[in-house]
XYZ file of C-alpha atoms in Angstrom:
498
model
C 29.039 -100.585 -8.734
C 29.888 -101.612 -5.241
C 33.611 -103.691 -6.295
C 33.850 -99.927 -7.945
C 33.243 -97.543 -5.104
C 35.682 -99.881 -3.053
C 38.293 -99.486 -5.803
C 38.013 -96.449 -6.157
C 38.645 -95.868 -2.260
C 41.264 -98.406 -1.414
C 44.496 -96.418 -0.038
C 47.033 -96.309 -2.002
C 49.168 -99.257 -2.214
C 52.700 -99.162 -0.561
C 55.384 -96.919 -1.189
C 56.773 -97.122 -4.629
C 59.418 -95.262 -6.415
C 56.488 -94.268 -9.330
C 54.271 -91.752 -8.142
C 50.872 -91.280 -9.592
C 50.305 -87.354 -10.028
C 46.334 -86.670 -10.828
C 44.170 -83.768 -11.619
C 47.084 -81.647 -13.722
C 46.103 -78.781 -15.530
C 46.161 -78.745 -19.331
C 48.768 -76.377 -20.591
C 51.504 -77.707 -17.583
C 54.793 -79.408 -19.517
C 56.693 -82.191 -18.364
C 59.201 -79.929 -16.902
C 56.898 -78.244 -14.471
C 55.844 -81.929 -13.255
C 59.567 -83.046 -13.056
C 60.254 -80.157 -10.726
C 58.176 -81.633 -8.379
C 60.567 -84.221 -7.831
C 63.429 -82.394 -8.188
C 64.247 -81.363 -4.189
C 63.762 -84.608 -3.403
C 66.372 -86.462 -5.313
C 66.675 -87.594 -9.117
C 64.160 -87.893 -11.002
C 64.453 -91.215 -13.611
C 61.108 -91.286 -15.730
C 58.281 -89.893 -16.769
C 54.768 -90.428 -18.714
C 52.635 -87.378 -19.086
C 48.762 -88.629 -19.962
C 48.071 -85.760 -21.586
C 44.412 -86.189 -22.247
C 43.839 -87.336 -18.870
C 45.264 -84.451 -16.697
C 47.684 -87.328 -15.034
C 51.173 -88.304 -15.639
C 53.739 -91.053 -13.551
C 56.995 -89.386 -12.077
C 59.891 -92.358 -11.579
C 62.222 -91.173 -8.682
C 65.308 -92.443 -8.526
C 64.667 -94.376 -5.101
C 61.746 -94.999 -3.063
C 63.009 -93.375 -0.055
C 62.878 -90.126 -2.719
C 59.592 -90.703 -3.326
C 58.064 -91.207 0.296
C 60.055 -88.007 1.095
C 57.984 -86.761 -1.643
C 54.485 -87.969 -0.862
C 55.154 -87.332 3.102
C 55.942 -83.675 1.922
C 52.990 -83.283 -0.106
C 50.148 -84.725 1.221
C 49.084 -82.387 4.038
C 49.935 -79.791 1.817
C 49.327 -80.715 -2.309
C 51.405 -78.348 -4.607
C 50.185 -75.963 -6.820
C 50.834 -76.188 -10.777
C 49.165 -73.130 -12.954
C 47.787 -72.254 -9.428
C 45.268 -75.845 -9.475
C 46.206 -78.073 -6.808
C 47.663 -81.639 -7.437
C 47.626 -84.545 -5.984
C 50.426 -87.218 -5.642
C 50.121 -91.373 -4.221
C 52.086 -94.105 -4.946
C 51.609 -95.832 -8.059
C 50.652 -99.609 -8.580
C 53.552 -99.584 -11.051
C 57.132 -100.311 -9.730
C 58.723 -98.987 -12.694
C 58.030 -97.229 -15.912
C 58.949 -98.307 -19.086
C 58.143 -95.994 -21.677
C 59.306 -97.186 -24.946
C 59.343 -93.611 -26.746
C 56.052 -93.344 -27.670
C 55.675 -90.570 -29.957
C 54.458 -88.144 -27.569
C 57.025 -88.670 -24.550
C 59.676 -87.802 -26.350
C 59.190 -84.143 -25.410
C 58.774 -85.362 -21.576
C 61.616 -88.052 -21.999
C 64.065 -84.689 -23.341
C 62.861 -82.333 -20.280
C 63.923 -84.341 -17.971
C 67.275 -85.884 -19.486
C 67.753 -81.857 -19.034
C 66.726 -81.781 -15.703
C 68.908 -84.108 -14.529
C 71.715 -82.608 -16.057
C 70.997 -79.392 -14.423
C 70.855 -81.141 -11.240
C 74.336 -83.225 -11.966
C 75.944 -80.322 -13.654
C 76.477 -81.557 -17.109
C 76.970 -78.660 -19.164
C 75.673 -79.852 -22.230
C 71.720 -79.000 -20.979
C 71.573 -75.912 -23.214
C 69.805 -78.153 -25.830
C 67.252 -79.400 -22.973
C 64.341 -76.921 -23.406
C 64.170 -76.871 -26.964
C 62.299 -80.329 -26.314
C 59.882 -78.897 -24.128
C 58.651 -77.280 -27.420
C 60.156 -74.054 -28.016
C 62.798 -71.851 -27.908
C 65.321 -71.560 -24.837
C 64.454 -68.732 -22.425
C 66.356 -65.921 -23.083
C 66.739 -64.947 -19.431
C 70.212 -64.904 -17.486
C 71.529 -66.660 -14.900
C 70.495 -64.280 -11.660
C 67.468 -64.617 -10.016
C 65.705 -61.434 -7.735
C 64.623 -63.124 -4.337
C 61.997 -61.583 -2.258
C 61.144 -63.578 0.795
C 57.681 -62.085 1.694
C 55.978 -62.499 5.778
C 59.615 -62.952 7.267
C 58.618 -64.427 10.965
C 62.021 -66.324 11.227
C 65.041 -65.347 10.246
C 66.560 -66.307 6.618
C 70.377 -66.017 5.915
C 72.601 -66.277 3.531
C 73.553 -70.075 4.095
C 70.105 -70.956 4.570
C 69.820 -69.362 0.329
C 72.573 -71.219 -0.596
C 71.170 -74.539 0.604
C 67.722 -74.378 -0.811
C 68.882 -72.704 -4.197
C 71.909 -75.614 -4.551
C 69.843 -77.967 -5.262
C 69.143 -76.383 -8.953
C 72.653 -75.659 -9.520
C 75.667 -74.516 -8.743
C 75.519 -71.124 -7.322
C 78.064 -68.777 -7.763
C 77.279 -65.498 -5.855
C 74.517 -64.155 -3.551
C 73.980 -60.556 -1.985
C 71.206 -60.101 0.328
C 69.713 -56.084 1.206
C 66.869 -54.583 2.339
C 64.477 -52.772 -0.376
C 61.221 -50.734 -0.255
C 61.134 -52.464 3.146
C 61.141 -56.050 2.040
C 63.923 -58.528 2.138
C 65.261 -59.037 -0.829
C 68.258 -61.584 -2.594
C 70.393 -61.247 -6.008
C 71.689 -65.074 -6.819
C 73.476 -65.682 -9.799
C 73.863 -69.394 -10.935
C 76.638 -71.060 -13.401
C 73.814 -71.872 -15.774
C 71.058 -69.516 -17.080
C 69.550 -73.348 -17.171
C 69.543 -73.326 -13.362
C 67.820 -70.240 -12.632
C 64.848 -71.139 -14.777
C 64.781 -74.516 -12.806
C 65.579 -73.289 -9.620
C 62.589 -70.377 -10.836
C 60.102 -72.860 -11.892
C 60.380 -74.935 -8.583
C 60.423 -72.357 -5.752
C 58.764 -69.592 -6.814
C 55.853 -69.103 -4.525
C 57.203 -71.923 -2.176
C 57.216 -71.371 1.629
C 60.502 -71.656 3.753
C 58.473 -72.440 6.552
C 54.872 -73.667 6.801
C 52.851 -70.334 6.413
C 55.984 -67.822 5.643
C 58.846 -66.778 4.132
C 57.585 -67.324 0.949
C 59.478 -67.089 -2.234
C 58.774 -64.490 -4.964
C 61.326 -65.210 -7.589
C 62.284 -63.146 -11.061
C 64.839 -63.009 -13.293
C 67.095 -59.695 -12.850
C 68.061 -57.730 -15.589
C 71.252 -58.057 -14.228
C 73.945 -60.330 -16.246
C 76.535 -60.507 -13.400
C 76.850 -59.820 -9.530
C 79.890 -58.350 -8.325
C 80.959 -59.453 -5.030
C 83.199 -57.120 -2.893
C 83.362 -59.207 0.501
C 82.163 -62.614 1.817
C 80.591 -62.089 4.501
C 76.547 -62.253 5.947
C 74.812 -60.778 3.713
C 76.988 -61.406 0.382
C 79.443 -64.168 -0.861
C 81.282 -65.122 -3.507
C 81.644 -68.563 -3.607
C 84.009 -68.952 -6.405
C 86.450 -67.219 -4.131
C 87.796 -67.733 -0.553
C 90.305 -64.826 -0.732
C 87.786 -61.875 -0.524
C 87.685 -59.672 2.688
C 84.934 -59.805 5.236
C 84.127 -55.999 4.825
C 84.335 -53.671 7.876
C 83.062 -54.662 11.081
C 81.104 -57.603 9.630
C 80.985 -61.380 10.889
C 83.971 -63.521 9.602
C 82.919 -66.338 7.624
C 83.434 -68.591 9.939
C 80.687 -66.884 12.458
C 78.675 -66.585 9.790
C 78.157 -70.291 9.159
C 77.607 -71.144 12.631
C 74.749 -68.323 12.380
C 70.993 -69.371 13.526
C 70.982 -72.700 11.407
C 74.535 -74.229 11.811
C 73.896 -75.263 15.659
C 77.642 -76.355 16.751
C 79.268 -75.306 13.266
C 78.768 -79.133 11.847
C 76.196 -78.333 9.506
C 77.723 -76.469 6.566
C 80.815 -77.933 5.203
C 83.609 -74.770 5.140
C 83.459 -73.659 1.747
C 86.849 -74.104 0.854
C 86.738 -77.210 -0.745
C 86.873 -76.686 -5.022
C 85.338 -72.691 -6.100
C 81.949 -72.928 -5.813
C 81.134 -76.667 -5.161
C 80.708 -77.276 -2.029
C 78.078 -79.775 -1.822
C 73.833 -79.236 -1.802
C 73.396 -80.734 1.852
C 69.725 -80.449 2.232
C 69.579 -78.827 5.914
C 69.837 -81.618 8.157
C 68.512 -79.730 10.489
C 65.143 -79.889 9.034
C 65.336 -76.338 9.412
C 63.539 -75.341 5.774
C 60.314 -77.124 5.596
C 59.509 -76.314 2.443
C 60.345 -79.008 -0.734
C 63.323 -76.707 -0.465
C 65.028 -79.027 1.954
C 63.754 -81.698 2.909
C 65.864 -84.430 1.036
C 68.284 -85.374 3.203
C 69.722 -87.730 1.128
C 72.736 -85.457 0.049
C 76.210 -86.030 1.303
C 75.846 -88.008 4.771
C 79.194 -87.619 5.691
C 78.813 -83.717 6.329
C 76.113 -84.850 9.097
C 77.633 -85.350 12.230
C 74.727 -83.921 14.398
C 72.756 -86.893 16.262
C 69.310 -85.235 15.907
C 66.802 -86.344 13.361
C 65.979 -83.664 10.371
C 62.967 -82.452 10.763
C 62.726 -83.648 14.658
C 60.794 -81.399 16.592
C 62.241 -82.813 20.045
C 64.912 -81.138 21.520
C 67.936 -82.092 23.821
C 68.174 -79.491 26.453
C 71.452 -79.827 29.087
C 73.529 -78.135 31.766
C 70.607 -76.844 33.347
C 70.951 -76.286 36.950
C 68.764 -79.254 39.017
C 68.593 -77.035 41.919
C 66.135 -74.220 40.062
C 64.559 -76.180 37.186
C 61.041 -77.170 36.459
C 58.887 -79.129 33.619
C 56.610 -75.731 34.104
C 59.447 -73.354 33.732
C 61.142 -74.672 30.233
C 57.012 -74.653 28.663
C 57.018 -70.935 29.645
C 60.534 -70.609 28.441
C 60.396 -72.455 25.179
C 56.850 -71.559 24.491
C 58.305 -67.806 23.894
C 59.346 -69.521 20.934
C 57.021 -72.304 19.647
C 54.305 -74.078 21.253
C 55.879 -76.530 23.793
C 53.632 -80.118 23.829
C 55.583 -82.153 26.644
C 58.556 -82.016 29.413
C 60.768 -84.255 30.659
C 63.519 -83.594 33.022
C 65.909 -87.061 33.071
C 64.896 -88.377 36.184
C 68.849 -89.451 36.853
C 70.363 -86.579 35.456
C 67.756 -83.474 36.414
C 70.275 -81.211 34.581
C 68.976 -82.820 31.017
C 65.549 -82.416 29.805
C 64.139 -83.246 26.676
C 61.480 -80.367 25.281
C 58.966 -81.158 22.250
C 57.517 -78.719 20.133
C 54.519 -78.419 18.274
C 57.089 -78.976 14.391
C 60.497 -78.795 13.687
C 60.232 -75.098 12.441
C 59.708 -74.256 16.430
C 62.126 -76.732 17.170
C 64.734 -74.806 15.687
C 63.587 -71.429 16.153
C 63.791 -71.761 20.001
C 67.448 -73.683 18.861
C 68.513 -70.655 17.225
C 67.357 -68.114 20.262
C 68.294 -70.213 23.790
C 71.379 -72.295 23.118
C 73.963 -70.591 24.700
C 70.926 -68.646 27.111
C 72.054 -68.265 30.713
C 69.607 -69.861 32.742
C 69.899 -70.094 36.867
C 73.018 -69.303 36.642
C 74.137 -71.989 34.103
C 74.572 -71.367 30.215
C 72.417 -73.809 28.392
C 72.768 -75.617 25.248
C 69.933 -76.855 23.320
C 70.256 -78.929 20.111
C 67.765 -81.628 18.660
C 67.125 -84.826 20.213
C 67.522 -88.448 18.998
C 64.014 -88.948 20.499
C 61.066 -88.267 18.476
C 58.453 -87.912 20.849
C 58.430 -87.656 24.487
C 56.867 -90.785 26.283
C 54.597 -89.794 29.108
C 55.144 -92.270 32.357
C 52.642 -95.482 32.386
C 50.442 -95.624 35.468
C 52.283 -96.393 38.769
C 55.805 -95.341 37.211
C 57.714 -93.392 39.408
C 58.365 -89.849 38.044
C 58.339 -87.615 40.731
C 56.387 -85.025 38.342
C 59.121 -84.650 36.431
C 57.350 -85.250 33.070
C 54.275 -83.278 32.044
C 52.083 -83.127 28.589
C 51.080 -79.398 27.971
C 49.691 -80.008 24.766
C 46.053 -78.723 25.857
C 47.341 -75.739 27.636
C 45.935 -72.470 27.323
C 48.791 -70.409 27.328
C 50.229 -71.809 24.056
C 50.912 -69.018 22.241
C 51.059 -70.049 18.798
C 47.769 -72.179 18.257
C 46.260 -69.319 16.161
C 48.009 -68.954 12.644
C 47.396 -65.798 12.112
C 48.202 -64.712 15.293
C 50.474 -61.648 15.878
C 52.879 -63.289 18.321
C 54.666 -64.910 15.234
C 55.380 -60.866 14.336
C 57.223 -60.258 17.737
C 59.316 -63.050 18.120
C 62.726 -61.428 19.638
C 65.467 -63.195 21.338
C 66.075 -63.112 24.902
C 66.578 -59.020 26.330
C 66.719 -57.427 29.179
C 63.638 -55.651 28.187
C 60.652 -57.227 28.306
C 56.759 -56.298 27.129
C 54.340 -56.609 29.484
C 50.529 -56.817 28.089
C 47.004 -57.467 29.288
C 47.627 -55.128 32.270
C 44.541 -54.225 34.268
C 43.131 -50.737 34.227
C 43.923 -50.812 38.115
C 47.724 -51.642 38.410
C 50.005 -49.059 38.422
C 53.538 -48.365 37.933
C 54.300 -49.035 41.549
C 52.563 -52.494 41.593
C 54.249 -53.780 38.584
C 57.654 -52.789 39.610
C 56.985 -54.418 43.559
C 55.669 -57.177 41.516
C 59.047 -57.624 39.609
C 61.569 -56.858 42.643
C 59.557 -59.740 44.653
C 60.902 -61.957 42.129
C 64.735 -60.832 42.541
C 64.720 -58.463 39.483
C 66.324 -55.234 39.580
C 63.863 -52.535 37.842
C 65.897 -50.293 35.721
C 63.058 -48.680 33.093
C 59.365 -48.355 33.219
C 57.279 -46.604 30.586
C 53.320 -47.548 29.632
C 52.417 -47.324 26.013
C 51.225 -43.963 25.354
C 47.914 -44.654 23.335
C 47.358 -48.309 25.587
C 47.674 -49.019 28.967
C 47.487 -51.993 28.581
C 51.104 -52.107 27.774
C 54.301 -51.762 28.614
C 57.874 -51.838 28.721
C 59.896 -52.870 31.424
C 64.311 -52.805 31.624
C 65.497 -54.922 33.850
C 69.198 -55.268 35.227
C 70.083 -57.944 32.346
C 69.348 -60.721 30.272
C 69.208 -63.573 32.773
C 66.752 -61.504 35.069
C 64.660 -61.105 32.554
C 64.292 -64.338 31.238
C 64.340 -65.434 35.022
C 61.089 -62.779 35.546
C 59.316 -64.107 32.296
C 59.557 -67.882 33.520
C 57.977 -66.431 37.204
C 55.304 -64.037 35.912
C 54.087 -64.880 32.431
C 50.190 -65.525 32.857
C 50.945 -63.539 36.299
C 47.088 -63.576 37.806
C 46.024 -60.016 39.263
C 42.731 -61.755 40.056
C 39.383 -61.386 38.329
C 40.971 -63.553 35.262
C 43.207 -60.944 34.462
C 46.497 -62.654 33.336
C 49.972 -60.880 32.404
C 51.070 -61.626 29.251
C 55.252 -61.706 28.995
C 57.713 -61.672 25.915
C 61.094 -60.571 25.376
C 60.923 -56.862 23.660
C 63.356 -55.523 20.889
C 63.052 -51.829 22.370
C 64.860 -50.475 25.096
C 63.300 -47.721 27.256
């Protein structure tokens, strides 16, 4: 009994490119399994134990499958809403000499592959998976539900290439939700692409993915621009007033345009990179196996350290980027370069912050300097070992108080806004007036241009000052502001104006 218990505990052995998949629903097919693989790179075999609730997934490589098992273990996936669990298998390889009941497995995923390497003879895939093809079309409905950072139309196009080629999106706003029409080459795709997202997060915790089939048989496509594209051809307009397409691929996730390839390469196949950025932490993107050469940013996917520069030495603190930066993220350690005080490196709590505060501060005046923030080779920040000279310039906040984040269901990840000259002021004691706040602001070199207290909450308030950079010079100064008798200000960047 005792050999047993310890056998039954032993970790699993090392990585493997078989994965060992355990506590499957009855009722789930092979195809459902073999989509758990599927963002992660090709899948080669597989060996459904029916009768035991188990089956064995062969990825193509193991550095598939530890992407895989890294990806799911904090966070099992869900088939037929049960949760499953993945390790590495003892087995290096499967063999699976057609047994009479893999042959329905064995034909699923010859058609998944296919869908994934664009063979066009798939059609005959699902039959094997016992029944009839699905008579759906090729366009999926999108609805990305608890929105809390932005999702464009490149980001789409990433996570949905991996199923297919996709031929056309249009995104729009419906019944106050945001909502996507994407039409693949393959009705094949879109049940792949449907089987393996749908109900998947973008991010840890939101933008989720509710995904149907539309009624529709075809999208037509007037302009490429940000919110619709047809990617089978360059020569549309960009529709009045709207970004050109080259803006909008540098928009929030294509930090210094290198991400995206320009999609004039052959109609409609420019290649599934997997964001490199890390930016999509969902199974949607975390291979980034796909296309290296398109890569040509230094930082790490999925790095949640970033490279901060031409900051201005003179004004610049380890305290002032955490209030900064924690706007955006919770910020866990500072270090200003020592040599060169006009670098720092900032780490966030995960990469999803990371590139949040990416997406809102590069390009941020700060002290009179425009910064630039990207991600960082580094992927943690050392603290300085006892005796090391440091001058103070490196500091671990990650027990601090004032993170702003540390609660998940917190409304702060509702009012995330980018840097504006108007800013909401909170926690306000019952005995500070107008007067005091706007002294209190002035002392601190802002000019006060708009003052108004929530009606119902006085609490709160708006306050315009004389632009951007003041503002995000007043937040750094007077966030967590102390009136005395604990009362702290609370600061954030506002999307009204007054």
């Amino acid at each position: 009994n005792e050999k047993k218990k310890s056998k039954g505990n032993r970790s699993p052995c090392s990585p493997s490119r078989v994965l060992h998949i355990r506590q499957i629903p009855s009722g789930v097919t092979g195809a459902e399994v073999v989509s758990l693989g599927l963002p992660f790179g090709k899948v080669t075999n597989l060996l459904m134990l029916r009768g035991k609730g188990q089956a064995f997934l062969e990825m193509a490589s193991v550095d598939a499958a530890v992407s895989m098992v890294n990806y799911y273990t904090p966070a099992p996936p869900h088939l037929h809403n049960q949760p499953v669990y993945i390790q590495y298998s003892n087995y290096k390889e499967l063999r699976t000499d057609n047994q009479h009941n893999q042959a329905r497995p064995q034909a699923a995923l010859h058609g998944v592959n296919a869908v994934q390497h664009g063979n066009p003879g798939i059609t005959s895939v699902l039959a094997a998976e016992g029944g009839v093809l699905p008579s759906h079309g090729s366009v999926l409905r999108i609805v990305v539900e608890n929105v809390f950072y932005p999702v464009t139309l490149d980001m789409l196009y990433q996570i949905f290439s991996k199923f297919g080629f996709v031929l056309k999106i249009v995104m729009f706003h419906k019944n106050n939700q945001f909502q996507a029409l994407l039409q693949y080459a393959d009705a094949m795709n879109a049940y792949y692409a449907k089987m393996s997202l749908d109900g998947h997060s973008i991010y840890t915790g939101c933008c989720t993915l509710r995904i149907d089939f539309s009624k529709l048989t075809n999208l037509t496509v007037k302009y490429n621009n940000d919110k619709s594209r047809d990617f089978t051809r360059i020569d549309l307009p960009f529709g009045d007033g709207q970004r050109t397409m080259e803006t909008s691929l540098s928009t929030p996730f294509a930090t210094q345009n290198t991400i995206f390839p320009s999609y004039t390469g052959p109609p409609g196949f420019a290649p599934a990179l997997g964001f490199p950025q890390g930016a999509a932490l969902g199974p949607l993107a975390v291979a980034t196996s796909a296309a290296p050469g398109h890569m040509t940013i230094p930082g790490i996917p999925g790095n949640s350290v970033l490279l901060v520069s031409n900051l201005n030495p003179e004004a610049i603190t380890p305290y002032g980027l955490f209030i900064l930066f924690g706007v955006y993220g919770d910020v866990h350690r500072v270090k200003i370069m020592f040599k060169k005080r006009g670098i720092a490196l900032v780490q966030m709590a995960d990469a999803s912050q990371a590139q949040l505060a990416i997406n809102y501060l590069n390009g941020q005046k700060l002290y009179g300097r425009v910064m630039h923030a990207t991600l960082s080779k580094y992927q943690t920040i050392q603290l300085p070992r006892e005796g090391q000279e440091d001058k103070g310039l490196t500091k671990d906040y990650s027990n601090s108080p004032l993170h702003r984040f540390k609660n998940p269901c917190s409304k702060n990840f509702q009012n995330i806004f980018p840097p504006s000259a108007t800013l909401h002021l909170s926690n306000i004691p019952p005995s500070v007036t107008v007067d005091d706040l706007k002294n209190l602001f002035t002392s601190k070199g802002s000019t006060v241009k708009g003052f108004k207290f929530f009606q119902k909450d006085c609490k709160m308030a708006l306050i315009q000052l004389g632009s951007v950079e003041e503002a995000v010079h007043a937040l750094i100064e007077l966030h967590n502001h102390d009136f005395g008798e604990n009362q702290h200000l609370r600061v954030s960047f506002s999307k009204s104006t007054i």
